Amino acid sequence: MHRRNFLTTSAAATAAAVVPSITSLSAAEPPSIELELPPLGYAFDALEPHIDAMTMSIHHGKHHAAYVTNLQKAVEAGGFAGKDAMTLIQDLPAIPESARMAIRNNGGGHVNHTLFWRWMAPGSTTSAPAGKLADGLRDAFSNLQGFKTALGDAAAKRFGSGWAWLVVKPGGKLAVVSTPNQDNPWMKGVVPDADLGTPILGIDVWEHAYYLNYQNRRADYVTAWWNVVNWDEVTKSYTAATA
């Protein structure tokens, strides 16, 4: 079978077989993310030419799947059955030190990627943010290009692996922050207080997210990524976070 057809078929089968793991989203109640691999919701090649099919296949089916598997093991070993991934990463300081790092890394990886897949779409569903989200971006960054520059700079300057985020701060103000590895702005007591907030958009700058196509050219990957940002989902996240 042709590689492209195989990858497309595999993605469709995954989407049909796996129940989506996000069950809620609000400012007071962050998304409940179960301990299972969520579907992409689109074929592995759907984001081409900006993100290639093989990268998506490996990123989702290998890297994200490994975070889920290792999180499940950590939860079982630590006796945390019944807790979803979001609950675990928001309460890291209360988790025994023996299990904390495994849950921090794998729980963060699972949460971050579950949202990352939703924040992208084939060709993007809308060309630009609108309404209250557009107003919020103008208030915080002067204009859309100012926001793109701020997030791009945060992504480019993140040393090693990590993420750059657009977050809603207390009071509704938008800000750009960056976290290392698989940390995220929900991890109170782990990330600096200045980086806490509700993420409504994030970009993965681990090399496995872009290296097959872009090699060491992280800035080129970030530029291309804007073409697949799902502004409808970002708007939904913003609306929920500011409700």
C-alpha positions as a printed NumPy array, in Angstrom:
array([[  0.   ,   0.   ,   0.   ],
       [  1.286,   3.483,  -0.808],
       [  2.716,   5.196,   2.313],
       [  0.365,   8.18 ,   2.007],
       [ -2.699,   5.941,   1.692],
       [ -1.518,   3.8  ,   4.566],
       [ -1.015,   6.771,   6.855],
       [ -4.345,   8.313,   5.899],
       [ -6.171,   5.031,   6.434],
       [ -4.405,   4.458,   9.752],
       [ -5.374,   7.913,  11.007],
       [ -8.997,   7.397,  10.035],
       [ -9.051,   4.044,  11.814],
       [ -7.531,   5.588,  14.93 ],
       [-10.1  ,   8.388,  14.942],
       [-12.924,   5.884,  14.659],
       [-11.562,   3.569,  17.327],
       [-10.629,   5.952,  20.117],
       [-13.071,   7.98 ,  22.198],
       [-12.046,  11.67 ,  22.495],
       [-10.49 ,  12.289,  25.914],
       [-11.55 ,  15.893,  26.534],
       [-14.872,  16.005,  28.321],
       [-15.121,  19.595,  29.554],
       [-13.55 ,  23.005,  29.181],
       [-14.133,  26.044,  31.342],
       [-12.164,  28.582,  33.328],
       [-13.228,  27.113,  36.671],
       [-13.051,  23.525,  35.46 ],
       [-10.103,  22.844,  33.103],
       [-10.513,  20.063,  30.547],
       [-10.912,  16.586,  31.963],
       [ -8.397,  14.491,  30.024],
       [ -8.683,  10.748,  30.477],
       [ -5.771,   8.318,  30.422],
       [ -6.169,   7.238,  26.812],
       [ -4.754,   8.217,  23.439],
       [ -7.168,  10.626,  21.733],
       [ -7.772,  10.661,  17.985],
       [ -6.304,  13.361,  15.801],
       [ -9.648,  14.05 ,  14.167],
       [ -7.953,  14.262,  10.764],
       [ -5.62 ,  12.159,   8.61 ],
       [ -1.869,  12.178,   9.213],
       [ -1.287,  13.914,   5.877],
       [ -4.022,  16.525,   6.386],
       [ -1.611,  19.227,   7.569],
       [  0.739,  18.941,   4.596],
       [  2.747,  20.659,   3.236],
       [  3.236,  22.491,   6.517],
       [  3.565,  19.38 ,   8.719],
       [  4.276,  16.114,   6.93 ],
       [  2.397,  12.859,   7.326],
       [  5.322,  10.843,   8.675],
       [  5.993,  13.393,  11.41 ],
       [  2.338,  13.33 ,  12.424],
       [  2.26 ,   9.527,  12.413],
       [  5.329,   9.238,  14.641],
       [  4.392,  12.196,  16.838],
       [  0.887,  10.932,  17.58 ],
       [  1.287,   7.175,  17.308],
       [  4.702,   6.856,  19.001],
       [  5.546,   9.873,  21.152],
       [  2.068,  10.719,  22.44 ],
       [  1.189,   7.055,  22.797],
       [  4.313,   6.537,  24.916],
       [  3.314,   9.376,  27.251],
       [ -0.074,   7.744,  27.741],
       [  1.402,   4.294,  28.369],
       [  3.974,   5.598,  30.835],
       [  1.384,   7.749,  32.6  ],
       [ -0.881,   4.743,  33.011],
       [  2.015,   2.819,  34.565],
       [  2.846,   5.688,  36.928],
       [ -0.787,   6.045,  37.972],
       [ -1.083,   2.314,  38.648],
       [  2.192,   2.163,  40.555],
       [  1.36 ,   5.237,  42.605],
       [ -2.177,   4.227,  43.454],
       [ -3.829,   7.166,  41.7  ],
       [ -6.558,   5.188,  39.925],
       [ -9.633,   7.233,  39.107],
       [ -7.806,  10.531,  38.612],
       [ -7.654,  12.039,  35.136],
       [ -4.474,  13.542,  33.685],
       [ -5.45 ,  17.158,  34.286],
       [ -6.21 ,  16.545,  37.958],
       [ -2.833,  14.871,  38.391],
       [ -0.73 ,  17.604,  36.813],
       [ -2.566,  20.367,  38.679],
       [ -1.756,  18.733,  42.006],
       [  1.889,  17.801,  41.442],
       [  3.239,  19.238,  44.729],
       [  0.906,  16.884,  46.618],
       [  2.091,  13.792,  44.721],
       [  4.795,  11.746,  46.492],
       [  8.259,  12.554,  45.203],
       [  8.773,   8.967,  44.076],
       [  6.   ,   9.338,  41.476],
       [  6.034,  13.088,  40.868],
       [  8.522,  13.307,  37.995],
       [  6.945,  10.447,  36.031],
       [  3.52 ,  12.061,  36.314],
       [  4.885,  15.535,  35.607],
       [  6.636,  14.425,  32.405],
       [  4.111,  11.937,  31.076],
       [  0.988,  13.652,  32.367],
       [  2.201,  16.931,  30.946],
       [  3.064,  15.266,  27.649],
       [ -0.378,  13.693,  27.428],
       [ -2.275,  16.883,  28.298],
       [ -0.162,  19.11 ,  26.064],
       [ -0.477,  16.881,  23.019],
       [ -4.189,  16.22 ,  23.481],
       [ -4.786,  19.961,  23.215],
       [ -2.145,  20.478,  20.507],
       [ -3.994,  18.185,  18.089],
       [ -7.196,  20.169,  18.635],
       [ -5.501,  23.509,  18.057],
       [ -4.54 ,  22.452,  14.519],
       [ -6.703,  21.697,  11.497],
       [ -6.259,  21.096,   7.763],
       [ -5.604,  24.448,   6.154],
       [ -7.039,  26.104,   9.268],
       [-10.781,  26.485,   9.642],
       [-10.61 ,  30.271,   9.732],
       [ -8.02 ,  32.668,   8.376],
       [ -7.652,  34.781,  11.506],
       [ -9.076,  35.282,  14.999],
       [-12.219,  37.384,  15.247],
       [-14.603,  38.877,  17.78 ],
       [-13.569,  39.063,  21.431],
       [-10.449,  36.98 ,  20.802],
       [ -9.252,  39.503,  18.205],
       [-10.004,  42.301,  20.658],
       [ -8.017,  40.553,  23.379],
       [ -5.042,  40.049,  21.075],
       [ -5.08 ,  43.709,  20.088],
       [ -5.213,  44.781,  23.717],
       [ -2.254,  42.581,  24.635],
       [ -0.09 ,  42.691,  21.494],
       [ -1.343,  45.687,  19.425],
       [ -2.331,  43.443,  16.507],
       [ -2.247,  39.857,  15.224],
       [  1.266,  40.222,  13.864],
       [  2.439,  41.462,  17.238],
       [  1.042,  38.304,  18.809],
       [  2.642,  36.054,  16.177],
       [  5.98 ,  37.753,  16.743],
       [  5.706,  37.329,  20.524],
       [  4.801,  33.632,  20.324],
       [  7.41 ,  33.015,  17.63 ],
       [ 10.096,  34.635,  19.76 ],
       [  9.09 ,  32.552,  22.776],
       [  9.217,  29.382,  20.665],
       [ 12.572,  30.268,  19.119],
       [ 14.187,  31.219,  22.434],
       [ 13.021,  28.149,  24.353],
       [ 16.341,  26.398,  24.958],
       [ 16.163,  22.697,  24.168],
       [ 12.714,  21.144,  24.229],
       [  9.463,  22.705,  25.391],
       [  6.418,  24.741,  24.454],
       [  5.325,  28.316,  23.784],
       [  1.811,  29.246,  24.908],
       [ -0.882,  31.862,  24.603],
       [ -2.542,  31.991,  28.01 ],
       [ -5.409,  33.793,  29.669],
       [ -4.212,  35.333,  32.921],
       [ -6.445,  36.054,  35.918],
       [ -8.669,  38.969,  34.941],
       [ -8.795,  37.876,  31.299],
       [ -5.564,  39.45 ,  30.026],
       [ -3.744,  37.495,  27.291],
       [ -0.018,  36.757,  27.572],
       [  2.668,  34.647,  25.918],
       [  4.733,  32.32 ,  28.115],
       [  7.061,  29.386,  27.561],
       [  7.702,  26.21 ,  29.54 ],
       [ 10.434,  23.555,  29.332],
       [ 10.01 ,  19.9  ,  28.469],
       [  6.361,  18.842,  28.987],
       [  5.513,  21.412,  31.648],
       [  2.517,  23.67 ,  31.033],
       [  0.926,  26.783,  32.559],
       [ -1.532,  24.733,  34.639],
       [  1.27 ,  23.325,  36.826],
       [  0.986,  25.51 ,  39.907],
       [  3.86 ,  24.972,  42.273],
       [  6.049,  23.687,  39.437],
       [  6.309,  26.462,  36.843],
       [  7.004,  30.056,  37.942],
       [  3.933,  31.979,  39.049],
       [  4.516,  34.47 ,  36.216],
       [  3.94 ,  31.652,  33.689],
       [  0.68 ,  30.348,  35.173],
       [ -2.562,  30.801,  33.265],
       [ -5.111,  29.001,  31.138],
       [ -3.529,  27.92 ,  27.826],
       [ -5.717,  28.578,  24.788],
       [ -3.043,  27.873,  22.164],
       [  0.346,  26.203,  22.277],
       [  3.098,  25.121,  19.916],
       [  5.315,  22.111,  20.518],
       [  8.992,  22.894,  19.88 ],
       [ 10.425,  19.502,  20.733],
       [ 12.538,  18.416,  17.758],
       [ 10.314,  15.4  ,  17.098],
       [  7.539,  17.869,  16.172],
       [  9.414,  19.225,  13.167],
       [ 12.822,  17.634,  12.535],
       [ 11.942,  15.383,   9.593],
       [ 10.923,  18.348,   7.437],
       [ 12.723,  21.296,   8.987],
       [ 15.835,  19.758,  10.599],
       [ 17.368,  22.51 ,  12.76 ],
       [ 15.191,  25.275,  11.262],
       [ 12.78 ,  25.727,  14.167],
       [ 11.84 ,  29.233,  13.018],
       [ 10.714,  27.875,   9.625],
       [  8.542,  25.296,  11.366],
       [  6.928,  27.971,  13.534],
       [  6.241,  30.131,  10.472],
       [  4.658,  27.194,   8.632],
       [  2.635,  26.154,  11.681],
       [  0.537,  29.323,  11.56 ],
       [ -1.062,  27.924,   8.392],
       [ -2.694,  25.095,  10.342],
       [ -3.788,  26.898,  13.516],
       [ -7.429,  26.075,  14.183],
       [ -8.736,  29.491,  15.176],
       [-12.214,  28.122,  15.796],
       [-10.839,  25.922,  18.578],
       [ -8.685,  28.736,  19.94 ],
       [-11.767,  30.944,  20.075],
       [-13.678,  28.234,  21.941],
       [-10.831,  27.901,  24.423],
       [-10.697,  31.67 ,  24.91 ],
       [-14.453,  31.921,  25.377],
       [-14.396,  29.163,  27.995],
       [-11.413,  30.65 ,  29.817],
       [-13.005,  34.082,  30.059],
       [-16.559,  32.955,  30.859]])
